[in-house]
Each structure stands twice: as structure tokens, then as C-alpha cells.
PDB file of N, CA and C in Angstrom:
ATOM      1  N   UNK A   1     -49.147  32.305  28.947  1.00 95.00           N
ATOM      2  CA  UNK A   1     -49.754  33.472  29.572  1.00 95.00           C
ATOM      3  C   UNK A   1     -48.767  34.628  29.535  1.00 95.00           C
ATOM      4  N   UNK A   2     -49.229  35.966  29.184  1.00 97.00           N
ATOM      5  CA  UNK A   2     -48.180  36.868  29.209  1.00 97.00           C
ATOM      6  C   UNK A   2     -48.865  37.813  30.172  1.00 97.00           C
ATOM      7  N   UNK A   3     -48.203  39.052  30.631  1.00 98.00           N
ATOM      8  CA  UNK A   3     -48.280  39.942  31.489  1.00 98.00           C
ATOM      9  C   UNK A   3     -47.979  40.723  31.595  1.00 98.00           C
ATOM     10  N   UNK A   4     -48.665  42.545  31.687  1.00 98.00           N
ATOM     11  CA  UNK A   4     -48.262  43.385  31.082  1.00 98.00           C
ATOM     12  C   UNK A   4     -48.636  44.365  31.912  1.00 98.00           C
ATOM     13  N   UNK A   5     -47.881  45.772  32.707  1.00 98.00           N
ATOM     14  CA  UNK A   5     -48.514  46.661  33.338  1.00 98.00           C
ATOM     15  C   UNK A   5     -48.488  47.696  32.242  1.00 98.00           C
ATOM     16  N   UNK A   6     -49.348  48.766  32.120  1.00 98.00           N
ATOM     17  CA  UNK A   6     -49.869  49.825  30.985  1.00 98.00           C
ATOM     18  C   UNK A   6     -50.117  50.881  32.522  1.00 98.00           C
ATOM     19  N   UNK A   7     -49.962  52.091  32.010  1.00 97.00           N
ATOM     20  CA  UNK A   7     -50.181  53.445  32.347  1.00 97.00           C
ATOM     21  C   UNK A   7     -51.638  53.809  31.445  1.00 97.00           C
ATOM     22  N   UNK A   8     -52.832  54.041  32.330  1.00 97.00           N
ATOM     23  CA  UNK A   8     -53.699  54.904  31.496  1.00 97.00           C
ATOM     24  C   UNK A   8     -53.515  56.480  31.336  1.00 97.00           C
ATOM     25  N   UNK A   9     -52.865  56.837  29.887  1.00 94.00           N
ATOM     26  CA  UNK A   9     -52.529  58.119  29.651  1.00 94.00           C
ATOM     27  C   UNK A   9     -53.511  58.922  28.929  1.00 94.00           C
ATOM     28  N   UNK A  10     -54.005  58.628  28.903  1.00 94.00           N
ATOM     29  CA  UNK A  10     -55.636  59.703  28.044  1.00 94.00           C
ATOM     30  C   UNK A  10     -56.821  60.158  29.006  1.00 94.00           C
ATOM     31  N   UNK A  11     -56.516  61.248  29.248  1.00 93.00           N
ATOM     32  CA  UNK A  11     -57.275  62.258  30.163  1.00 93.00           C
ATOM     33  C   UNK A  11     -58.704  62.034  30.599  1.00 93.00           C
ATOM     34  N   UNK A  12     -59.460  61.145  29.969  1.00 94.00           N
ATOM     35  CA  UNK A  12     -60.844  61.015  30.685  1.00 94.00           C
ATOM     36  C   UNK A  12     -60.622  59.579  31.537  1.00 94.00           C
ATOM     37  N   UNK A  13     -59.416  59.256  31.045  1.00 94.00           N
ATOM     38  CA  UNK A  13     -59.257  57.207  31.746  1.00 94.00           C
ATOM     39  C   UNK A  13     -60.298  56.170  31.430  1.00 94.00           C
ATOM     40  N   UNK A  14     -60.263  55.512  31.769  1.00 94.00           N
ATOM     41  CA  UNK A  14     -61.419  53.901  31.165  1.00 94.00           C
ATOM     42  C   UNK A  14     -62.732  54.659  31.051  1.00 94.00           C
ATOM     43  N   UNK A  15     -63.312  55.706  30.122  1.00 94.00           N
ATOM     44  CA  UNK A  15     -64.442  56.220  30.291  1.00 94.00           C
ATOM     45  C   UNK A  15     -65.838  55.072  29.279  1.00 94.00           C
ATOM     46  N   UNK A  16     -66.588  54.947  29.363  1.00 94.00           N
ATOM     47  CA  UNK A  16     -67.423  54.457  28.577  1.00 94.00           C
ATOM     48  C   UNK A  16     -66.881  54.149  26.964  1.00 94.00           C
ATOM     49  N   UNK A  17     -66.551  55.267  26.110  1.00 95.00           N
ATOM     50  CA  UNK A  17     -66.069  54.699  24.710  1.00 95.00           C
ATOM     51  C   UNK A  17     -64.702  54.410  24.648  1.00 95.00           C
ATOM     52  N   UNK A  18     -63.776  54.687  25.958  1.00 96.00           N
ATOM     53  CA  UNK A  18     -62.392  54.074  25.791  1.00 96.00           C
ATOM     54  C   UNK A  18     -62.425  52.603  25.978  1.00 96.00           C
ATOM     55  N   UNK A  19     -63.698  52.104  27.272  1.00 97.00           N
ATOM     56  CA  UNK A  19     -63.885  50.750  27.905  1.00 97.00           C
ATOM     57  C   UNK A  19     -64.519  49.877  26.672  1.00 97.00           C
ATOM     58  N   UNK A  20     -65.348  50.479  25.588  1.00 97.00           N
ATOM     59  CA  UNK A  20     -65.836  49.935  24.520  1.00 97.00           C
ATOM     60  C   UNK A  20     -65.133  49.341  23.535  1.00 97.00           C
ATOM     61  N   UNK A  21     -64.090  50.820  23.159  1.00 97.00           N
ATOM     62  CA  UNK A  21     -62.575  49.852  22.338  1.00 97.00           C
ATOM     63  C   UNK A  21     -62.277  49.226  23.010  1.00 97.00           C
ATOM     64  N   UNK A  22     -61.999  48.960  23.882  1.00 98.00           N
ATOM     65  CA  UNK A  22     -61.359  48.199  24.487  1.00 98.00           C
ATOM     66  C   UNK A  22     -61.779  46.668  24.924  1.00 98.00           C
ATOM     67  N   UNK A  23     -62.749  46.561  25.220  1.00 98.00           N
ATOM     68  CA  UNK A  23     -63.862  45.355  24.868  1.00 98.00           C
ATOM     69  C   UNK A  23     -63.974  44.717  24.163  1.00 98.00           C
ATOM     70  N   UNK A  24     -63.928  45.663  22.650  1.00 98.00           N
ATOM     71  CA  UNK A  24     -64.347  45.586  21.376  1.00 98.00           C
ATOM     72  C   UNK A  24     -62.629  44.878  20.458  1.00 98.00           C
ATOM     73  N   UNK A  25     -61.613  45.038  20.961  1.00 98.00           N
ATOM     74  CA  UNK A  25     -60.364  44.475  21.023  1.00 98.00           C
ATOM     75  C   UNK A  25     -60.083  42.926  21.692  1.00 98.00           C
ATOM     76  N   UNK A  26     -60.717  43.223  22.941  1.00 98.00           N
ATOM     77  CA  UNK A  26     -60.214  42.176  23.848  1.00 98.00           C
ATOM     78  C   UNK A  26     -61.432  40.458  23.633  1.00 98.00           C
ATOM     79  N   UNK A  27     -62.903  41.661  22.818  1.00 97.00           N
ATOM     80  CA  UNK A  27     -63.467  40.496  22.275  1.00 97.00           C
ATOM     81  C   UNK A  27     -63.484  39.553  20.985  1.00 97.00           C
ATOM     82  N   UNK A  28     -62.152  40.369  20.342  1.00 98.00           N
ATOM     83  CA  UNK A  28     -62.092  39.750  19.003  1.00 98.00           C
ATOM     84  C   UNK A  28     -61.346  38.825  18.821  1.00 98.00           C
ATOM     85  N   UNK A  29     -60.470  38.447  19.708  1.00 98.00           N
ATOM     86  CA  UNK A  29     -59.368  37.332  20.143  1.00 98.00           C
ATOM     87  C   UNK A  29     -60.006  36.373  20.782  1.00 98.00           C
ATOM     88  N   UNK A  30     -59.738  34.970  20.612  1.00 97.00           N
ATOM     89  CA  UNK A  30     -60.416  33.762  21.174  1.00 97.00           C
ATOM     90  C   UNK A  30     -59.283  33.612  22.237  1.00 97.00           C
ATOM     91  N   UNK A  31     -57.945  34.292  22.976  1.00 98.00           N
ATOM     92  CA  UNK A  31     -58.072  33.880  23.942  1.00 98.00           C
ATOM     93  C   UNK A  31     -58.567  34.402  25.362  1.00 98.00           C
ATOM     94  N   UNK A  32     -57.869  34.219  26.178  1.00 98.00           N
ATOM     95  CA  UNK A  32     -58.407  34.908  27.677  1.00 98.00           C
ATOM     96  C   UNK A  32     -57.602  36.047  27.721  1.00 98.00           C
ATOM     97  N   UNK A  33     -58.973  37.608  28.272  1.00 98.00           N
ATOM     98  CA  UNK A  33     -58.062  38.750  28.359  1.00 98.00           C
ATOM     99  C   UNK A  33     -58.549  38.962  29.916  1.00 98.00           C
ATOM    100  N   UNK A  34     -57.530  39.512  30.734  1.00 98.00           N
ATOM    101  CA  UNK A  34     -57.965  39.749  32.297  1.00 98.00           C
ATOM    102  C   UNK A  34     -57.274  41.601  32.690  1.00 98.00           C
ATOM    103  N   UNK A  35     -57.883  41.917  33.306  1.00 98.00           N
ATOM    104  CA  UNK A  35     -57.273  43.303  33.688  1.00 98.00           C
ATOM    105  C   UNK A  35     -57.557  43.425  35.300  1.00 98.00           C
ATOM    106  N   UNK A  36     -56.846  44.091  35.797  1.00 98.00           N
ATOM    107  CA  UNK A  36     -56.666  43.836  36.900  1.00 98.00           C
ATOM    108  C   UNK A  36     -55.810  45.344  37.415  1.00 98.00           C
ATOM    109  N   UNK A  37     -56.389  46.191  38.818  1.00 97.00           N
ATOM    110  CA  UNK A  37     -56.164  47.253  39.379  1.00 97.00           C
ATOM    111  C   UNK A  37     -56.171  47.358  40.760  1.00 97.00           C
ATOM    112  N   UNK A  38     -55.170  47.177  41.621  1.00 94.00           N
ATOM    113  CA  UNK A  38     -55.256  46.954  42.890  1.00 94.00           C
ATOM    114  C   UNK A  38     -55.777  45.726  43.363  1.00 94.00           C
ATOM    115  N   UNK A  39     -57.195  45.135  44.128  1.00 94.00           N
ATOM    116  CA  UNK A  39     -57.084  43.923  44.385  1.00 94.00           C
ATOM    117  C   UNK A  39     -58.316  43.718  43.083  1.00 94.00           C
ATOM    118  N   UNK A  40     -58.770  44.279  42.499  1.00 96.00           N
ATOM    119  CA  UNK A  40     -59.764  43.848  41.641  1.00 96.00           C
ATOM    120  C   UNK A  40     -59.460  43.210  40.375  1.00 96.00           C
ATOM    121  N   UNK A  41     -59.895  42.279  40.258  1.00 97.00           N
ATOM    122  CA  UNK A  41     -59.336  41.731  38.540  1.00 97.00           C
ATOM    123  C   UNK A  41     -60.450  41.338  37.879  1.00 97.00           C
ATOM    124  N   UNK A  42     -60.756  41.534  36.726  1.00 98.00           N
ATOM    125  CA  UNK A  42     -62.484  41.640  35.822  1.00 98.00           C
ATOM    126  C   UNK A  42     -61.866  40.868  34.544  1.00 98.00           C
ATOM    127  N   UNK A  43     -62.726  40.867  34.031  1.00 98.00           N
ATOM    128  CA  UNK A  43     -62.307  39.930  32.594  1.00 98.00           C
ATOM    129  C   UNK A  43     -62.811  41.200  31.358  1.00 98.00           C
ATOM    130  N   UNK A  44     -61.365  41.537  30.665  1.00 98.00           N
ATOM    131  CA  UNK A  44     -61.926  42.532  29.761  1.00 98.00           C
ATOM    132  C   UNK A  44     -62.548  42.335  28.596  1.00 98.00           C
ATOM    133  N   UNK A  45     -63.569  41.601  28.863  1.00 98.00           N
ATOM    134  CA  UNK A  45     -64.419  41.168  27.061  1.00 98.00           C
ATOM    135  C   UNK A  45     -65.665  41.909  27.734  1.00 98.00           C
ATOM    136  N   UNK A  46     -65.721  41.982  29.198  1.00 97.00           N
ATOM    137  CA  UNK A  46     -66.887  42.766  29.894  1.00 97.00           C
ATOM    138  C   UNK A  46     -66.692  44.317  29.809  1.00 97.00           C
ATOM    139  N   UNK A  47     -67.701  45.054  29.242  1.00 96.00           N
ATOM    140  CA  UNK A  47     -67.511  46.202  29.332  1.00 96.00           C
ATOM    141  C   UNK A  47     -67.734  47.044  30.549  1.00 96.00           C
ATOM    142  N   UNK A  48     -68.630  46.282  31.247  1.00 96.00           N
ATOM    143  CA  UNK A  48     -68.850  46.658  32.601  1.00 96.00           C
ATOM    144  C   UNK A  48     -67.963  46.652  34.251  1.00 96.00           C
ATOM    145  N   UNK A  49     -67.051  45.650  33.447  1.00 96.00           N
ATOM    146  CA  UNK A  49     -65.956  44.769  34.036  1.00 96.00           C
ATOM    147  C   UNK A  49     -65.347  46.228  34.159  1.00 96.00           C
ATOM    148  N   UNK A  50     -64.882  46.186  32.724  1.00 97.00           N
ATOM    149  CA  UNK A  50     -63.621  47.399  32.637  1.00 97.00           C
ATOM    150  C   UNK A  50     -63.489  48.742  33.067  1.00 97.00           C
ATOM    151  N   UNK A  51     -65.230  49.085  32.847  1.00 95.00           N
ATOM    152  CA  UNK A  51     -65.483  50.817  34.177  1.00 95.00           C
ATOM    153  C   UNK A  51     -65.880  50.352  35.116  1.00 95.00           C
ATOM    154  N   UNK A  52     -66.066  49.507  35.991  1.00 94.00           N
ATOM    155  CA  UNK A  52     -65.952  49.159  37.223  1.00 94.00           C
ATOM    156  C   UNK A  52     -64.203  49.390  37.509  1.00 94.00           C
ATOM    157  N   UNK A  53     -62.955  48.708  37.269  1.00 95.00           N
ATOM    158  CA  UNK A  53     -61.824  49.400  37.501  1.00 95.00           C
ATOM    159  C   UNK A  53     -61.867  50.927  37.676  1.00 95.00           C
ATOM    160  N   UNK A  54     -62.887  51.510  37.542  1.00 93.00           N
ATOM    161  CA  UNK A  54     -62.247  53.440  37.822  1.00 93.00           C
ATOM    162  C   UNK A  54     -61.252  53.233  37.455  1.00 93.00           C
ATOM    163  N   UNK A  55     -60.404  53.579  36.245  1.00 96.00           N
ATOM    164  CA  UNK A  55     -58.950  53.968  35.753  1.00 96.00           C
ATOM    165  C   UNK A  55     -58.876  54.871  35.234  1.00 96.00           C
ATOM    166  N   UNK A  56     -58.665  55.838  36.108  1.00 95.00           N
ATOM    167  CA  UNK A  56     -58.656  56.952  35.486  1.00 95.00           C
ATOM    168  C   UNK A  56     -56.981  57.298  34.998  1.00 95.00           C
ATOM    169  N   UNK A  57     -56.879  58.768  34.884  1.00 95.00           N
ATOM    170  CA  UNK A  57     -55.651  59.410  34.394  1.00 95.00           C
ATOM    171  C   UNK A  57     -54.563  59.034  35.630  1.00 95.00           C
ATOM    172  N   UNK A  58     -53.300  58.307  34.454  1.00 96.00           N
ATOM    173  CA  UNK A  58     -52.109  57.793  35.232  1.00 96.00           C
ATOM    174  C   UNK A  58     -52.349  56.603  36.183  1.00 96.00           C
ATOM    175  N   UNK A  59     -53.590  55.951  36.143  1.00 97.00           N
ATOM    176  CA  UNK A  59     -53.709  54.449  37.052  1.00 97.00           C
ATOM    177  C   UNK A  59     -52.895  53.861  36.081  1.00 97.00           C
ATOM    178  N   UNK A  60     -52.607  52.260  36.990  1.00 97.00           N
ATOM    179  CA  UNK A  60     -51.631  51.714  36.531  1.00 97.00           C
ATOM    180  C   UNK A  60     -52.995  50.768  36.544  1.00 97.00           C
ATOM    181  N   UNK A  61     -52.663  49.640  35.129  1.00 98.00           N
ATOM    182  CA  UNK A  61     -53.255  48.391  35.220  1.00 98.00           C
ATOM    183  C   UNK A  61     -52.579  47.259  34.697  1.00 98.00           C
ATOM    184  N   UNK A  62     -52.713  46.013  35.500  1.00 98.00           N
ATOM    185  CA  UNK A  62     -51.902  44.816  34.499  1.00 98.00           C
ATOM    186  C   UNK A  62     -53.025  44.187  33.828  1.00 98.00           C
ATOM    187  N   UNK A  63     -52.377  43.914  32.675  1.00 98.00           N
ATOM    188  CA  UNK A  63     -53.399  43.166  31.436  1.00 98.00           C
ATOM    189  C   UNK A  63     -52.543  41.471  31.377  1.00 98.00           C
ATOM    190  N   UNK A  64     -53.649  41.061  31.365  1.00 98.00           N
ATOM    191  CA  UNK A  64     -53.054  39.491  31.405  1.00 98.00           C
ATOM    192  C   UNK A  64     -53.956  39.036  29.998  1.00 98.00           C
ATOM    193  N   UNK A  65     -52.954  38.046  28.952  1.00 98.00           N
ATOM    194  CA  UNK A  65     -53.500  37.652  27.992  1.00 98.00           C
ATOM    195  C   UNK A  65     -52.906  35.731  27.766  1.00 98.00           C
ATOM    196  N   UNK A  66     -54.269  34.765  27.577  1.00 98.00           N
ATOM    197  CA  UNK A  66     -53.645  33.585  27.634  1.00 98.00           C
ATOM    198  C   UNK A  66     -54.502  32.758  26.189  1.00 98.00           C
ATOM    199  N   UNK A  67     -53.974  31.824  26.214  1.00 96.00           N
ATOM    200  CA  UNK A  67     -54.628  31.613  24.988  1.00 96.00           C
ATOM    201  C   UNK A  67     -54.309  31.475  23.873  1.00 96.00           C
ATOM    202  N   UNK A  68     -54.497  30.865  22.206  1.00 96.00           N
ATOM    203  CA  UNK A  68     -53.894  30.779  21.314  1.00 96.00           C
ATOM    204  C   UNK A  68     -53.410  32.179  20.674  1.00 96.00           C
ATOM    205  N   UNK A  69     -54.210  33.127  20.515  1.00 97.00           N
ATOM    206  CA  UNK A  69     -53.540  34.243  20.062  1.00 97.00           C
ATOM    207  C   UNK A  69     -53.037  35.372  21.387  1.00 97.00           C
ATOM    208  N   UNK A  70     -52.904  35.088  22.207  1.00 97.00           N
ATOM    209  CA  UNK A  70     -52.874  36.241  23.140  1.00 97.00           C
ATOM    210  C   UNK A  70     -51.335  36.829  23.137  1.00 97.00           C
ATOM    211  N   UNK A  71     -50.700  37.182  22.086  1.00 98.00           N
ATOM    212  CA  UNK A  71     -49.701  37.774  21.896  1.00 98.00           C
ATOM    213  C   UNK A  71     -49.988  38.942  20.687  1.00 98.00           C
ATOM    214  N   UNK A  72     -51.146  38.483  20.289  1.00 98.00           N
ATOM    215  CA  UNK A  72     -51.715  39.427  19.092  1.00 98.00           C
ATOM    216  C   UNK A  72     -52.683  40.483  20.274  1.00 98.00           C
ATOM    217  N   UNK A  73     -53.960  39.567  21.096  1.00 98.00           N
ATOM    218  CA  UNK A  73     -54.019  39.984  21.691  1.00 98.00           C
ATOM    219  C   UNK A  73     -53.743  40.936  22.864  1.00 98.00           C
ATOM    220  N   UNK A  74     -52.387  41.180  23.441  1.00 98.00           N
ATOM    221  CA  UNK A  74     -51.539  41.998  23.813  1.00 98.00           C
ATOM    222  C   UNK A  74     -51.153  42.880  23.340  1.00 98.00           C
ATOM    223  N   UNK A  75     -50.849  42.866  22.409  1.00 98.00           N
ATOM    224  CA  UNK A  75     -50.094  44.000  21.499  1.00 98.00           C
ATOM    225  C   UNK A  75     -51.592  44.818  21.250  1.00 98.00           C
ATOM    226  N   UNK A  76     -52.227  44.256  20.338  1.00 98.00           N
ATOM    227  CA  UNK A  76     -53.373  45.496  20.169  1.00 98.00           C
ATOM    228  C   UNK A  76     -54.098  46.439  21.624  1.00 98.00           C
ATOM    229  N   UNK A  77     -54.341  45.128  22.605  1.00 98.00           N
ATOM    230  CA  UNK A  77     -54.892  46.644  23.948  1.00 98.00           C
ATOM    231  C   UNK A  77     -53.573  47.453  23.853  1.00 98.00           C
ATOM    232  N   UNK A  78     -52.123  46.847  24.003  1.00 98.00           N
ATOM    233  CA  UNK A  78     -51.253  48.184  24.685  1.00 98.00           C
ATOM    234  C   UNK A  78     -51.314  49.007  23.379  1.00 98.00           C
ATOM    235  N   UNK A  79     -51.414  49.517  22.638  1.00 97.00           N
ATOM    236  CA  UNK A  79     -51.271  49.873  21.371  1.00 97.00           C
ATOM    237  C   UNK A  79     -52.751  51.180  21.559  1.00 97.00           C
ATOM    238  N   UNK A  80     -53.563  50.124  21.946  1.00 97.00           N
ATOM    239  CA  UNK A  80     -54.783  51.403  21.972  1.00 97.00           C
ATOM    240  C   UNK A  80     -54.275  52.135  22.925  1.00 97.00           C
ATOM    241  N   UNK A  81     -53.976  51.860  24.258  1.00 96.00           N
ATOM    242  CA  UNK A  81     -53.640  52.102  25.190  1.00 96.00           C
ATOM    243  C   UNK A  81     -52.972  53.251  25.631  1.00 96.00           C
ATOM    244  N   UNK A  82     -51.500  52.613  24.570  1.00 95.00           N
ATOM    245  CA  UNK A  82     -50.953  53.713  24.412  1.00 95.00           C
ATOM    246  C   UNK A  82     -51.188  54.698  23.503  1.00 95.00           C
ATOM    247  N   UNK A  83     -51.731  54.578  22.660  1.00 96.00           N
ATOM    248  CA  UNK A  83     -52.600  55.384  21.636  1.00 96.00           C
ATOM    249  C   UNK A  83     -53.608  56.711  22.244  1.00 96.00           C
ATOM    250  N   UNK A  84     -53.659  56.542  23.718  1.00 95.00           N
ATOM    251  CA  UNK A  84     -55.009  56.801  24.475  1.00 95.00           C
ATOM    252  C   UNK A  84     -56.064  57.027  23.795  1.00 95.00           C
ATOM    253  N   UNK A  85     -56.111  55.723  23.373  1.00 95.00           N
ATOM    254  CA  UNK A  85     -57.584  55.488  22.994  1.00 95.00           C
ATOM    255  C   UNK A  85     -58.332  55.910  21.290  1.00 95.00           C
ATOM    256  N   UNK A  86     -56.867  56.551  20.788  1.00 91.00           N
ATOM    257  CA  UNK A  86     -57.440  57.461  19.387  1.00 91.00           C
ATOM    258  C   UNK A  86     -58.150  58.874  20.093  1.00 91.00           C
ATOM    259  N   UNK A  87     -57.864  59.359  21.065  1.00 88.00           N
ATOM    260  CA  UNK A  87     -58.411  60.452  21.718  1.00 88.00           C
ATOM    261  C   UNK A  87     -57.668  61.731  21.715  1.00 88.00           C
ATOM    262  N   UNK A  88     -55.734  60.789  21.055  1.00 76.00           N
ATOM    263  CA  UNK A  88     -55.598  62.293  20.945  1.00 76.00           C
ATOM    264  C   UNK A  88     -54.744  63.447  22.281  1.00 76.00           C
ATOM    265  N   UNK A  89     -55.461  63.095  23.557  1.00 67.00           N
ATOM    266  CA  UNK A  89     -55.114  63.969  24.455  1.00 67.00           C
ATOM    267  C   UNK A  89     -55.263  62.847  26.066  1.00 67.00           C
TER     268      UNK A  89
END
């Protein structure tokens, strides 16, 4: 299991097509992806999961990844992440 806190730095935060990449990442890996913001923790293969967190600009979230690939898995969310999203701003 690894464990990871990320800064959301892209100005709209977990909005609908950031929560989609992000889904769309966390569902392509067979292992377990979890995200987690204050006391709430959702499973990020849910897209609904992930805008339920409200993360907006500068929330902090830990990403938990377990599982046979979840080191590949890791690297690609923080990557979008830090990427904000391919958004740019």
C-alpha cells in the first residue's frame, strides 16, 4: 500500500472533467485507488465519489494506492494532478 498527500493546484479543483480524468486513470489499474479529504474517504474509480470531496483550489488530498500495479497507479494520478489536470491554469 502506498500513500500520498497532493495539493489540488488547478483553479476550478475536482470539477466534473478534472474528476473524469481522474476516474478514467484510477479505473485503468486493477489495483485499489482511495482518496480521502478530511474525514471523508471515497474510492476513486467513482466519479461521483471524487466531486463529492469538494476539492477545490489548494485542498489537500491523500491518495492511497494498493494492489499489483499501484505504483504505476500512483504516479499517473500525481502526475495529472500535478499537471492540473492538462488545464493549464
Amino acid at each position: 500500500m502506498i500513500k500520498t498527500t497532493v495539493t489540488i493546484s488547478n483553479k476550478l479543483g475536482l470539477h466534473a472533467r478534472a474528476s473524469a480524468k481522474l476516474t478514467k486513470i484510477a479505473g485503468s489499474h486493477s489495483c485499489d485507488v482511495w482518496m480521502s479529504r478530511g474525514e471523508r474517504r471515497i474510492n476513486a474509480k467513482s466519479i461521483m465519489g471524487v466531486m463529492m470531496l469538494a476539492a477545490g483550489l489548494g485542498s489537500t488530498v491523500e491518495i492511497e494506492t494498493n494492489g499489483p500495479d499501484e505504483q504505476q497507479a500512483m504516479d499517473a494520478i500525481v502526475a495529472l494532478i500535478n499537471d492540473k489536470f492538462g488545464e493549464g491554469e
